[in-house]
Coordinates of C-alpha atoms in Angstrom, one line a residue:
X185 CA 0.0 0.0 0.0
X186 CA 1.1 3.5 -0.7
X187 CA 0.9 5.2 2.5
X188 CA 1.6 8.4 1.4
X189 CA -1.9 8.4 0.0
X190 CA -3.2 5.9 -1.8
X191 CA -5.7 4.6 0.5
X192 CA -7.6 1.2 -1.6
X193 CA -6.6 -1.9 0.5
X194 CA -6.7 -0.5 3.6
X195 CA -6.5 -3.3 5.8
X196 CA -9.2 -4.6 8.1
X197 CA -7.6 -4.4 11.4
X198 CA -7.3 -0.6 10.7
X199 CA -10.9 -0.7 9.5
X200 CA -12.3 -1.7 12.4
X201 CA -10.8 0.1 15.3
X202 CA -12.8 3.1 13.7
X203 CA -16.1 1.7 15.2
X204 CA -14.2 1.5 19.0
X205 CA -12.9 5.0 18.1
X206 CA -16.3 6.3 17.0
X207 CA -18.1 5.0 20.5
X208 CA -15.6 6.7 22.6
X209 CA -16.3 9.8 21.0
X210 CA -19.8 9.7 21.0
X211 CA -19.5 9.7 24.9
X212 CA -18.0 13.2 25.0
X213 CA -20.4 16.0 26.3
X214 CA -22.1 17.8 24.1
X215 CA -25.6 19.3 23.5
X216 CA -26.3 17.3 20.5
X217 CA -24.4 14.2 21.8
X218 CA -27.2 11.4 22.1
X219 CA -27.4 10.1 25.3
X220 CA -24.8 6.9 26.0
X221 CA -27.7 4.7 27.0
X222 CA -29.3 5.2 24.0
X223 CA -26.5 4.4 21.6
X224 CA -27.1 1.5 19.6
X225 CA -24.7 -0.1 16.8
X226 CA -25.4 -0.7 13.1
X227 CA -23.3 -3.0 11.4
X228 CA -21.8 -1.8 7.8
X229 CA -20.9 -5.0 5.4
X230 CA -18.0 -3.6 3.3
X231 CA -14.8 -4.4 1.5
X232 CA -11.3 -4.0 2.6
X233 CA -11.3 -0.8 1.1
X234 CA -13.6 1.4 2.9
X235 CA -12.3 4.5 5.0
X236 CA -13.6 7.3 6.7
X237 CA -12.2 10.0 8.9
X238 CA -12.8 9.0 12.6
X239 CA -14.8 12.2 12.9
X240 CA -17.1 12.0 10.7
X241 CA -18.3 8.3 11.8
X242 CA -18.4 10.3 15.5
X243 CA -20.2 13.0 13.9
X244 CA -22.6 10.3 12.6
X245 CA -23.6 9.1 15.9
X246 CA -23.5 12.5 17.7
X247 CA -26.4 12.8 15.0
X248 CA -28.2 9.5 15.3
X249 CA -27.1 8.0 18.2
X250 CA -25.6 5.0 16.2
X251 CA -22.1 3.5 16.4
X252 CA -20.9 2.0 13.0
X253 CA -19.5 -1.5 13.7
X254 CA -17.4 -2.2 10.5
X255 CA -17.5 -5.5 9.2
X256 CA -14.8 -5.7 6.1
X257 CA -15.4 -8.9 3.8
X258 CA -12.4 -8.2 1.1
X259 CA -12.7 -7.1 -2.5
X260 CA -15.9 -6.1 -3.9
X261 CA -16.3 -9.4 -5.3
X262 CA -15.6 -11.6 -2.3
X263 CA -17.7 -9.0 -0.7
X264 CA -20.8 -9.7 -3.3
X265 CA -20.2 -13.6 -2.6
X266 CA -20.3 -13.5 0.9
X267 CA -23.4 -11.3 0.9
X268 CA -25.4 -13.8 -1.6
X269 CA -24.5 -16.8 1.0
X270 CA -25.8 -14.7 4.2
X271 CA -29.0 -13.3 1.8
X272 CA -32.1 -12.9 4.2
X273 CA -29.6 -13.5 7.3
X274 CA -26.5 -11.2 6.9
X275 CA -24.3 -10.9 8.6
X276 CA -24.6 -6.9 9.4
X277 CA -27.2 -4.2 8.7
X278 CA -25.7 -2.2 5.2
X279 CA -23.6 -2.7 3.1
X280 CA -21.7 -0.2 0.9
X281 CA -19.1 -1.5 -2.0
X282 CA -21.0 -3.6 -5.0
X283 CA -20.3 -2.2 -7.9
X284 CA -22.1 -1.9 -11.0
X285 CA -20.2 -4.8 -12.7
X286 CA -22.0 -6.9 -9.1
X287 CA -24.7 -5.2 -8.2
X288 CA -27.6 -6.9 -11.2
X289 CA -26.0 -10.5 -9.6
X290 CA -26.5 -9.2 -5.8
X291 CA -30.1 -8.0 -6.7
X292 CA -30.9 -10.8 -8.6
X293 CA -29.9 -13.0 -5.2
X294 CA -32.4 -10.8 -2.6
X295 CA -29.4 -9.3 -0.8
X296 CA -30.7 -6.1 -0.5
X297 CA -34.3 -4.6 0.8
X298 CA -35.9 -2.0 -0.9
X299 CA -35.0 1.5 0.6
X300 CA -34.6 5.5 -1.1
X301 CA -33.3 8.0 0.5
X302 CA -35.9 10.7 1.0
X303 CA -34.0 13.4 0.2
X304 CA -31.3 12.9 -3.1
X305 CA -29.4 15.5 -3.8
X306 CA -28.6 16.6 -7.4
X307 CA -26.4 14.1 -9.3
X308 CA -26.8 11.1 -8.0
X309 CA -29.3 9.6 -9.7
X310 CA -27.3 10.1 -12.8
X311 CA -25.9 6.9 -11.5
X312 CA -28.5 4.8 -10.7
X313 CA -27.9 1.3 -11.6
X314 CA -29.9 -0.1 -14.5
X315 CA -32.8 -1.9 -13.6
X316 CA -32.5 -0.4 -10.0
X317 CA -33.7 2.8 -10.7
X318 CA -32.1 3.7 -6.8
X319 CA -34.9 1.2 -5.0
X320 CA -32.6 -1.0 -3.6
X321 CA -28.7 0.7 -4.5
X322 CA -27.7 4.3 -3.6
X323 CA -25.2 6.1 -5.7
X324 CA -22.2 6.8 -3.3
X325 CA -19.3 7.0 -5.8
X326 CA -17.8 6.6 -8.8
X327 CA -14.7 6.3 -10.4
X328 CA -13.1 4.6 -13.9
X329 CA -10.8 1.6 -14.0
X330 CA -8.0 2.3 -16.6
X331 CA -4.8 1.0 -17.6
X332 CA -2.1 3.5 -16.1
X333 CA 1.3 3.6 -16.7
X334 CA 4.6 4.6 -15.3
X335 CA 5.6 8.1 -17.1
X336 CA 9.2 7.9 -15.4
X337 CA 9.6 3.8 -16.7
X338 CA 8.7 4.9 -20.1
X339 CA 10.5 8.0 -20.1
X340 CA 13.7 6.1 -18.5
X341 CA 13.4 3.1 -21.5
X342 CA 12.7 5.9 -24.3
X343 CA 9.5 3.8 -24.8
X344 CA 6.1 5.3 -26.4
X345 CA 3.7 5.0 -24.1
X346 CA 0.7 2.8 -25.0
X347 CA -2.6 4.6 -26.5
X348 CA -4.9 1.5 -25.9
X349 CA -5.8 -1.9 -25.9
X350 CA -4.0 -3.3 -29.1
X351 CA -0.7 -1.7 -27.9
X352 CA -0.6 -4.2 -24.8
X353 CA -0.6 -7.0 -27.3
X354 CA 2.8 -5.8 -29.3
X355 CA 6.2 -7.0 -29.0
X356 CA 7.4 -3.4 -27.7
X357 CA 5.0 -4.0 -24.4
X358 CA 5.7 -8.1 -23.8
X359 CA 6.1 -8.7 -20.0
X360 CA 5.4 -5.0 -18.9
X361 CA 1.3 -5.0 -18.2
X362 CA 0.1 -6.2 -14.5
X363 CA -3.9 -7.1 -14.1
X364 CA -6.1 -8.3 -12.1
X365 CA -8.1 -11.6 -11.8
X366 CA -11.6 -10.6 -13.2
X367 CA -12.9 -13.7 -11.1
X368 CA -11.6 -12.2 -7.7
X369 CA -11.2 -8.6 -8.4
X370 CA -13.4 -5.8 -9.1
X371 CA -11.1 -3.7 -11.2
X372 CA -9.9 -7.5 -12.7
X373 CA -13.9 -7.7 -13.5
X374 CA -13.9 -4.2 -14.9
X375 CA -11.0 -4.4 -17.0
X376 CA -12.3 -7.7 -18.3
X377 CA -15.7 -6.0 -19.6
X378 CA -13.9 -3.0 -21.0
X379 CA -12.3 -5.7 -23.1
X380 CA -16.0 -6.9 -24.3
X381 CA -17.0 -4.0 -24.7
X382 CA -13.8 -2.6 -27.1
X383 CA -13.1 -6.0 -29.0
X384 CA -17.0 -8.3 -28.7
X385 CA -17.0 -11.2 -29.6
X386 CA -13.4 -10.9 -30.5
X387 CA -12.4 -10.9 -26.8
X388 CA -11.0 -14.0 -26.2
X389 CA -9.0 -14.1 -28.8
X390 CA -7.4 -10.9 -27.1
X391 CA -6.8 -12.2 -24.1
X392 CA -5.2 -15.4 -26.0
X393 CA -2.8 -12.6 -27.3
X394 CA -2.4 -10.3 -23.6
X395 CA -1.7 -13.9 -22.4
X396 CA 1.2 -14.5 -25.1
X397 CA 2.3 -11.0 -24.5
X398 CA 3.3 -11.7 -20.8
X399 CA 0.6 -10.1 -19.2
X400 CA 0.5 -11.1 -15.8
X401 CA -2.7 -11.8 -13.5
X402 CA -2.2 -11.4 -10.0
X403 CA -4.8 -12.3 -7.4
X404 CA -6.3 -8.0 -6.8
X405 CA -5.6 -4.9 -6.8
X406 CA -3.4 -5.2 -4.0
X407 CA -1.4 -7.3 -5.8
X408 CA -1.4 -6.4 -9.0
X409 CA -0.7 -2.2 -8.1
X410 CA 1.9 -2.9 -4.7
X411 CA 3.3 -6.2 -5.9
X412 CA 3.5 -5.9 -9.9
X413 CA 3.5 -2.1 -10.7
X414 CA 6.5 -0.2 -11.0
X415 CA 5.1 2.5 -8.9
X416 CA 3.5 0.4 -6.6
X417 CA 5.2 -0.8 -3.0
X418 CA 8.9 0.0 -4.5
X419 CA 9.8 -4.2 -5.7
X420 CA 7.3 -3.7 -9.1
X421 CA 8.5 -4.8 -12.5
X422 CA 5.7 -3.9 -14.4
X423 CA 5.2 -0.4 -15.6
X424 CA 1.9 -0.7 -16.8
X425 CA -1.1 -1.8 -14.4
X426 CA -4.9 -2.0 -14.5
X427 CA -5.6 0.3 -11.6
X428 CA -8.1 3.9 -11.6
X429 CA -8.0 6.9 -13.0
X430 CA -7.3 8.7 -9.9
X431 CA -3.7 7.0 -10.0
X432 CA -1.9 10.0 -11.3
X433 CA -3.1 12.8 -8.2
X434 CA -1.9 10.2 -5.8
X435 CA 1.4 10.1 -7.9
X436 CA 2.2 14.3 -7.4
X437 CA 5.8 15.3 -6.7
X438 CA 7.3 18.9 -7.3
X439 CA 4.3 19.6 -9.3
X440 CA 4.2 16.9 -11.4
X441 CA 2.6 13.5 -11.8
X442 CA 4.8 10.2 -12.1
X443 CA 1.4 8.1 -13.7
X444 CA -0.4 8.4 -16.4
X445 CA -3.8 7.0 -18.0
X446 CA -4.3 5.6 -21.4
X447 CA -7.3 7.1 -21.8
X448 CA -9.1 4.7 -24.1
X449 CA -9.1 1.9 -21.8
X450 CA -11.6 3.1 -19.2
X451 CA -14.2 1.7 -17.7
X452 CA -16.9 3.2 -15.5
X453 CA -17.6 1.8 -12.3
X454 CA -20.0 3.0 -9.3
X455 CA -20.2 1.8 -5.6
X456 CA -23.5 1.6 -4.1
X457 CA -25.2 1.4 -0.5
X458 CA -28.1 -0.8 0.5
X459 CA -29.7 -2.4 3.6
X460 CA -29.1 -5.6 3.7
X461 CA -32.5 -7.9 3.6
X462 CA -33.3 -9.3 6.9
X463 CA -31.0 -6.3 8.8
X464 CA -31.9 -6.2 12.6
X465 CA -31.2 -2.7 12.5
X466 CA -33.3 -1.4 9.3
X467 CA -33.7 2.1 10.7
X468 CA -29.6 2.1 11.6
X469 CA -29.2 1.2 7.8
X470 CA -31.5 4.0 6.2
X471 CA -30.1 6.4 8.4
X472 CA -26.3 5.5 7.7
X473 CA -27.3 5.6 3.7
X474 CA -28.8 9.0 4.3
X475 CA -25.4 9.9 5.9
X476 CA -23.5 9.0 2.9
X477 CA -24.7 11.4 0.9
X478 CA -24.6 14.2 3.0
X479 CA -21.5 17.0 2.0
X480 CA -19.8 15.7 5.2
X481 CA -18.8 12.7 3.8
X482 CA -18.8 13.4 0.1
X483 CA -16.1 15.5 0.2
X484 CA -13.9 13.4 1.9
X485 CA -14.5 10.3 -0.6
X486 CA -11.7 11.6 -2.7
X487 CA -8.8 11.5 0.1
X488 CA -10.0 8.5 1.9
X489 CA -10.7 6.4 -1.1
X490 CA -10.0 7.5 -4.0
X491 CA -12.7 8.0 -5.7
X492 CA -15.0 10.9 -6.8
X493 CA -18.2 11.9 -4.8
X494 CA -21.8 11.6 -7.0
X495 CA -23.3 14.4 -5.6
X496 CA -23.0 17.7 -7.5
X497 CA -20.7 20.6 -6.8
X498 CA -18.7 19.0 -4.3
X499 CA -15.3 20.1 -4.3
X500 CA -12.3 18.5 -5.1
X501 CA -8.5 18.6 -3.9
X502 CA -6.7 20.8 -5.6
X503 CA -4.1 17.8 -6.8
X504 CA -7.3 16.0 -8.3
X505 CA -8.3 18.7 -10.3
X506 CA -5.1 18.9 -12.0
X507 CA -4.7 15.6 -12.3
X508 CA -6.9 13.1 -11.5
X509 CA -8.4 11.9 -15.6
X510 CA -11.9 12.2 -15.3
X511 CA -13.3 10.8 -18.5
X512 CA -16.0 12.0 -20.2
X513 CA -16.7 9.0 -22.3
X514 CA -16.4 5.4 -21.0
X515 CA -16.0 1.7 -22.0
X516 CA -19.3 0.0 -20.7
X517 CA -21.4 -2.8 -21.0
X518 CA -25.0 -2.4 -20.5
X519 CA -26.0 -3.6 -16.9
X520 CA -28.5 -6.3 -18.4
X521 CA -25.8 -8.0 -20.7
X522 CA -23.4 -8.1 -17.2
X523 CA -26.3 -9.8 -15.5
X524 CA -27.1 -12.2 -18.0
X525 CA -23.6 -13.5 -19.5
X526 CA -21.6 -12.7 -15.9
X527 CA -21.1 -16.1 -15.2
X528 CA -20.1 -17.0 -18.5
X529 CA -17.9 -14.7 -19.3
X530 CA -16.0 -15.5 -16.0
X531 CA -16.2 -19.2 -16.5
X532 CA -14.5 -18.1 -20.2
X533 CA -12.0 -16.2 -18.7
X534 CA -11.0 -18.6 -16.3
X535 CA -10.6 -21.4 -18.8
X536 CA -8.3 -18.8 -20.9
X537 CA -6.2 -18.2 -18.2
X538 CA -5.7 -21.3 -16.7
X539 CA -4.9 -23.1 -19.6
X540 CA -2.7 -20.5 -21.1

């Protein structure tokens, strides 16, 4: 992990001292503070991923008099499995991190209950998912999955840098692009349907060629940006990596950026909130997806996990601004074709990879 501010795979020990944090700070005097006795916990079903500032999840229950009890389940997609096993008896009260590439599969399996916010605020229903409509999945984020690259690599190797998906398959860039499992990963999943949706039914024979090309497929993100990635935890080999578009403000030095993104590659993805069918705490849950998308914790989305808020006119860091690539056009794959050829596709993929 790249302390100095990358902030994805943030790691579940840290995760969950927040909710001790949070109830010791919610017993500090104050004339809004709710009364101690009348504290109750709700239990947020999330992947390894999710962060928020101590003082906003004590603001929370300042406001609402509930404690969030954080319950981290891995990457999105280990965190969509284990939510289909417990459907109708989770394992917590909300959940916040499927995806639009998981959320048709997690709705099709009852995970959630049916629950809007009564108050959206402009934006966010821009990114409703398909299908949904925002009955059972609130908007919280969203962000692109790209292929980025190491400027400083290139520049080093006086190397072009790739423009998009058929560079990764020539002989200049053999061995140098790290991914994802799209079975285990949700930017692996993402990068996966951005290759769908660029090459159709041609995709397999693409990833027959990545394959040949050396393109390497480590286990998730963690593994793939820390491990693989040249700019990653400082033992990379790879310059190139199928990370987010935010990459390059996390990458700042002097001024300038060390990452860039190939621009073409992108693929759109949006994390969502929902209370969790069977919760013993629906109230907790409604109120905690409310909180979400209130300005308090919108605009710290960007520095705590990298990714941009949905609501409207919320600002962003300065760094972001500059350079964080904030496509205007993305890869995608319409949320009914995910939900019916998911599987598939993933059994496909697997069979590629394992044999290759």
């Amino acid at each position: 992990m790249r302390l100095f501010t990358h902030t994805r795979p943030i790691l579940t020990t840290a995760v969950l001292g927040l909710a001790t944090t949070a109830l010791a700070a919610c017993g500090s005097s104050s004339p809004t503070t709710v009364p101690p006795a009348k504290i109750k916990s709700v239990v947020l079903v999330t992947h390894d991923s999710w962060v928020m500032p101590k003082a906003v999840l004590a603001d929370f229950t300042k406001k609402t008099g509930y404690v969030v009890t954080v319950r981290a389940s891995g990457d999105a997609g280990l965190l969509t499995n284990k939510l289909i096993l417990s459907a109708g008896n989770p394992d917590g009260d909300v959940s916040f991190g499927v995806d639009n590439t998981l959320g048709s599969r997690a709705l099709s399996n009852n995970v959630f209950a049916a629950y809007t916010p009564s108050s959206i605020p402009a934006g966010v229903a821009a990114y409703n998912l398909a299908g949904d409509n925002g009955s059972h999945l609130t908007p919280v984020d969203h962000s692109a999955v790209c292929v980025d690259v190491d400027l400083d690599w290139f520049k080093a190797h006086k190397l072009a840098v790739p423009t998009g998906l058929d560079d990764l398959i020539k002989p200049a860039y053999k061995n140098l692009l790290v991914t994802e499992s799209a079975a285990a990963s949700s930017p692996g999943t993402a990068f996966l349907l951005a290759t769908i949706a660029a090459k159709g039914t041609g995709w397999q024979d693409y990833w027959k060629a990545l394959l040949a090309n050396g393109t390497q497929v480590a286990a998730d993100w963690t593994a793939a940006y820390e491990g693989g990635f040249t700019q990653g935890g400082g033992k990379g080999t790879r310059p190139i990596v199928v990370s987010y578009n935010s990459d390059p403000a996390a990458a700042v030095s002097n001024g300038q950026t060390s990452i860039g993104v190939v621009k073409s590659t992108c693929f759109g993805q949006v994390e969502y909130a929902g209370v969790l069918a069977g919760a013993k705490n629906a109230p907790g849950a409604q109120a905690f997806i409310d909180f979400l998308l209130t300005p308090e914790v919108q605009k710290e989305l960007p520095g705590s996990m990298y990714v941009f808020p949905v609501v409207d006119g919320v600002a962003l860091p300065s760094d972001w601004t500059k350079f964080a690539y904030q496509p205007t056009q993305t890869l995608t794959v319409p949320a009914a074709d995910i939900a019916a050829n998911r599987d598939q596709w993933l059994q496909t993929w697997n069979d590629i990879v394992s044999t290759h």
